[in-house]
PDB file of C-alpha atoms in Angstrom:
ATOM      1  CA  MET A1084       1.213   6.374 -18.432  1.00  0.00           C
ATOM      2  CA  ASN A1085       5.113   6.653 -19.155  1.00  0.00           C
ATOM      3  CA  ARG A1086       7.193   4.849 -16.714  1.00  0.00           C
ATOM      4  CA  THR A1087      11.058   4.895 -15.854  1.00  0.00           C
ATOM      5  CA  THR A1088      12.931   2.699 -13.880  1.00  0.00           C
ATOM      6  CA  LEU A1089      15.194   4.677 -11.477  1.00  0.00           C
ATOM      7  CA  LEU A1090      16.388   1.963  -8.926  1.00  0.00           C
ATOM      8  CA  GLN A1091      15.842  -1.914  -8.960  1.00  0.00           C
ATOM      9  CA  ARG A1092      17.749  -4.129  -6.099  1.00  0.00           C
ATOM     10  CA  ASP A1093      16.860  -6.773  -4.498  1.00  0.00           C
ATOM     11  CA  ARG A1094      14.342  -5.408  -2.051  1.00  0.00           C
ATOM     12  CA  ILE A1095      13.506  -2.043  -3.576  1.00  0.00           C
ATOM     13  CA  THR A1096      12.326  -0.691  -6.972  1.00  0.00           C
ATOM     14  CA  VAL A1097      12.078   3.022  -7.589  1.00  0.00           C
ATOM     15  CA  ASN A1098       9.896   4.114 -10.432  1.00  0.00           C
ATOM     16  CA  GLU A1099       8.796   7.655 -11.762  1.00  0.00           C
ATOM     17  CA  PHE A1100       5.111   7.726 -13.429  1.00  0.00           C
ATOM     18  CA  ARG A1101       4.387  10.586 -16.072  1.00  0.00           C
ATOM     19  CA  CYS A1102       0.594  10.665 -16.552  1.00  0.00           C
ATOM     20  CA  THR A1103      -1.011  12.424 -19.156  1.00  0.00           C
ATOM     21  CA  ALA A1104      -4.604  11.386 -18.529  1.00  0.00           C
ATOM     22  CA  GLU A1105      -7.135  14.377 -18.830  1.00  0.00           C
ATOM     23  CA  PRO A1106     -10.679  15.194 -17.791  1.00  0.00           C
ATOM     24  CA  GLY A1107     -12.708  12.938 -19.686  1.00  0.00           C
ATOM     25  CA  ASP A1108     -10.826  10.279 -19.895  1.00  0.00           C
ATOM     26  CA  LYS A1109     -12.462   7.022 -18.722  1.00  0.00           C
ATOM     27  CA  PRO A1110     -11.403   5.771 -15.347  1.00  0.00           C
ATOM     28  CA  PHE A1111      -9.889   1.847 -15.020  1.00  0.00           C
ATOM     29  CA  VAL A1112      -9.526  -0.251 -12.018  1.00  0.00           C
ATOM     30  CA  GLU A1113      -6.087  -1.271 -11.329  1.00  0.00           C
ATOM     31  CA  GLN A1114      -4.170  -3.352  -8.653  1.00  0.00           C
ATOM     32  CA  PHE A1115      -1.851  -2.757  -6.257  1.00  0.00           C
ATOM     33  CA  ALA A1116       0.836  -5.596  -6.581  1.00  0.00           C
ATOM     34  CA  CYS A1117       3.057  -5.011  -3.616  1.00  0.00           C
ATOM     35  CA  HIS A1118       3.731  -2.356  -0.812  1.00  0.00           C
ATOM     36  CA  SER A1119       4.548   0.630  -2.469  1.00  0.00           C
ATOM     37  CA  VAL A1120       4.664   4.384  -1.194  1.00  0.00           C
ATOM     38  CA  SER A1121       4.408   7.394  -4.166  1.00  0.00           C
ATOM     39  CA  TYR A1122       4.852  10.901  -3.678  1.00  0.00           C
ATOM     40  CA  VAL A1123       3.004  13.217  -5.802  1.00  0.00           C
ATOM     41  CA  ARG A1124       5.667  15.131  -7.539  1.00  0.00           C
ATOM     42  CA  SER A1125       3.153  17.883  -9.699  1.00  0.00           C
ATOM     43  CA  GLY A1126      -0.463  17.743 -11.087  1.00  0.00           C
ATOM     44  CA  SER A1127      -3.097  16.341  -9.459  1.00  0.00           C
ATOM     45  CA  PHE A1128      -5.778  12.855  -9.298  1.00  0.00           C
ATOM     46  CA  GLY A1129      -8.920  11.686  -7.660  1.00  0.00           C
ATOM     47  CA  CYS A1130      -8.149   7.811  -6.138  1.00  0.00           C
ATOM     48  CA  HIS A1131     -10.625   5.497  -5.360  1.00  0.00           C
ATOM     49  CA  CYS A1132      -9.261   2.954  -2.866  1.00  0.00           C
ATOM     50  CA  ARG A1133     -10.929   0.839  -0.023  1.00  0.00           C
ATOM     51  CA  GLY A1134     -14.355   2.588  -0.490  1.00  0.00           C
ATOM     52  CA  ARG A1135     -13.065   6.124  -0.037  1.00  0.00           C
ATOM     53  CA  PHE A1136     -12.052   8.766  -2.230  1.00  0.00           C
ATOM     54  CA  HIS A1137      -8.934  11.126  -2.181  1.00  0.00           C
ATOM     55  CA  GLU A1138      -7.739  14.223  -4.055  1.00  0.00           C
ATOM     56  CA  LEU A1139      -3.797  13.776  -4.300  1.00  0.00           C
ATOM     57  CA  VAL A1140      -2.002  16.991  -5.134  1.00  0.00           C
ATOM     58  CA  ALA A1141       1.479  17.892  -5.409  1.00  0.00           C
ATOM     59  CA  GLY A1142       3.040  17.181  -1.956  1.00  0.00           C
ATOM     60  CA  ALA A1143       0.907  13.929  -1.019  1.00  0.00           C
ATOM     61  CA  ILE A1144       1.680  10.406  -0.479  1.00  0.00           C
ATOM     62  CA  LEU A1145      -0.427   7.181  -1.248  1.00  0.00           C
ATOM     63  CA  VAL A1146       0.464   4.195   0.383  1.00  0.00           C
ATOM     64  CA  GLY A1147      -0.413   1.221  -1.556  1.00  0.00           C
ATOM     65  CA  HIS A1148      -0.927  -2.713  -0.013  1.00  0.00           C
ATOM     66  CA  PRO A1149      -0.902  -5.812  -2.290  1.00  0.00           C
ATOM     67  CA  GLY A1150      -3.903  -6.698  -3.369  1.00  0.00           C
ATOM     68  CA  ASP A1151      -6.139  -3.686  -2.684  1.00  0.00           C
ATOM     69  CA  GLU A1152      -7.833  -2.480  -5.798  1.00  0.00           C
ATOM     70  CA  TYR A1153      -7.887   1.501  -6.869  1.00  0.00           C
ATOM     71  CA  THR A1154      -8.910   3.719  -9.671  1.00  0.00           C
ATOM     72  CA  CYS A1155      -7.703   6.973 -10.384  1.00  0.00           C
ATOM     73  CA  THR A1156      -9.470   9.751 -12.088  1.00  0.00           C
ATOM     74  CA  HIS A1157      -8.053  13.085 -13.823  1.00  0.00           C
ATOM     75  CA  ASP A1158     -11.203  15.550 -13.512  1.00  0.00           C
ATOM     76  CA  HIS A1159      -9.582  18.813 -12.430  1.00  0.00           C
ATOM     77  CA  VAL A1160      -6.252  18.566 -14.289  1.00  0.00           C
ATOM     78  CA  VAL A1161      -4.128  17.076 -17.145  1.00  0.00           C
ATOM     79  CA  GLY A1162      -1.759  14.662 -16.109  1.00  0.00           C
ATOM     80  CA  ASP A1163       0.755  13.942 -13.023  1.00  0.00           C
ATOM     81  CA  GLU A1164       4.019  12.869 -11.720  1.00  0.00           C
ATOM     82  CA  CYS A1165       4.849  10.599  -9.584  1.00  0.00           C
ATOM     83  CA  LEU A1166       7.900   9.279  -7.646  1.00  0.00           C
ATOM     84  CA  SER A1167       6.979   5.318  -6.629  1.00  0.00           C
ATOM     85  CA  PHE A1168       8.795   3.055  -4.527  1.00  0.00           C
ATOM     86  CA  PHE A1169       7.896  -0.378  -4.429  1.00  0.00           C
ATOM     87  CA  LEU A1170       9.047  -2.656  -1.602  1.00  0.00           C
ATOM     88  CA  ASP A1171       9.635  -6.316  -0.963  1.00  0.00           C
ATOM     89  CA  PRO A1172       7.868  -7.782   1.645  1.00  0.00           C
ATOM     90  CA  GLU A1173      10.549  -8.555   3.815  1.00  0.00           C
ATOM     91  CA  LEU A1174      12.003  -5.319   3.781  1.00  0.00           C
ATOM     92  CA  VAL A1175       8.359  -3.933   5.043  1.00  0.00           C
ATOM     93  CA  GLU A1176       8.446  -6.397   7.768  1.00  0.00           C
ATOM     94  CA  ASP A1177      12.173  -5.176   8.996  1.00  0.00           C
ATOM     95  CA  VAL A1178      11.038  -1.722   9.156  1.00  0.00           C
ATOM     96  CA  ILE A1179       7.646  -2.695  11.178  1.00  0.00           C
ATOM     97  CA  MET A1180       9.624  -4.752  13.304  1.00  0.00           C
ATOM     98  CA  GLY A1181      12.380  -2.302  14.098  1.00  0.00           C
ATOM     99  CA  CYS A1182       9.692   0.582  14.714  1.00  0.00           C
ATOM    100  CA  VAL A1183       8.296  -2.043  17.167  1.00  0.00           C
ATOM    101  CA  MET A1184      11.507  -2.799  18.965  1.00  0.00           C
ATOM    102  CA  GLN A1185      12.472   1.129  18.948  1.00  0.00           C
ATOM    103  CA  ALA A1186       8.871   1.830  20.465  1.00  0.00           C
ATOM    104  CA  GLY A1187       9.611  -0.869  22.908  1.00  0.00           C
ATOM    105  CA  ALA A1188      12.852   0.591  23.842  1.00  0.00           C
ATOM    106  CA  GLN A1189      11.557   3.829  24.623  1.00  0.00           C
ATOM    107  CA  ALA A1190       8.121   2.474  26.830  1.00  0.00           C
TER     108      ALA A1190
END
């Protein structure tokens, strides 16, 4: 897995991931360290998380919650590329509160 940091600020980090895993590679458990949103730019992979399985293809979004464990598989294709946004807890709280305030103003 190649990781390139594209942006790093106090409240957000943006990384590009290029995975070269292929069918037959042994999957392993990983854990989300913080809130994250990842956009699958190319390729595909399977993701086991919270007791469910999702097949993520180009254009899919993966939302990560701190502490959640997940396992990625590559049963069908070789590798994938993702653009991932790692969010500070205060930023997530600000976004949620902004959405709640805006929804309340519209009610």
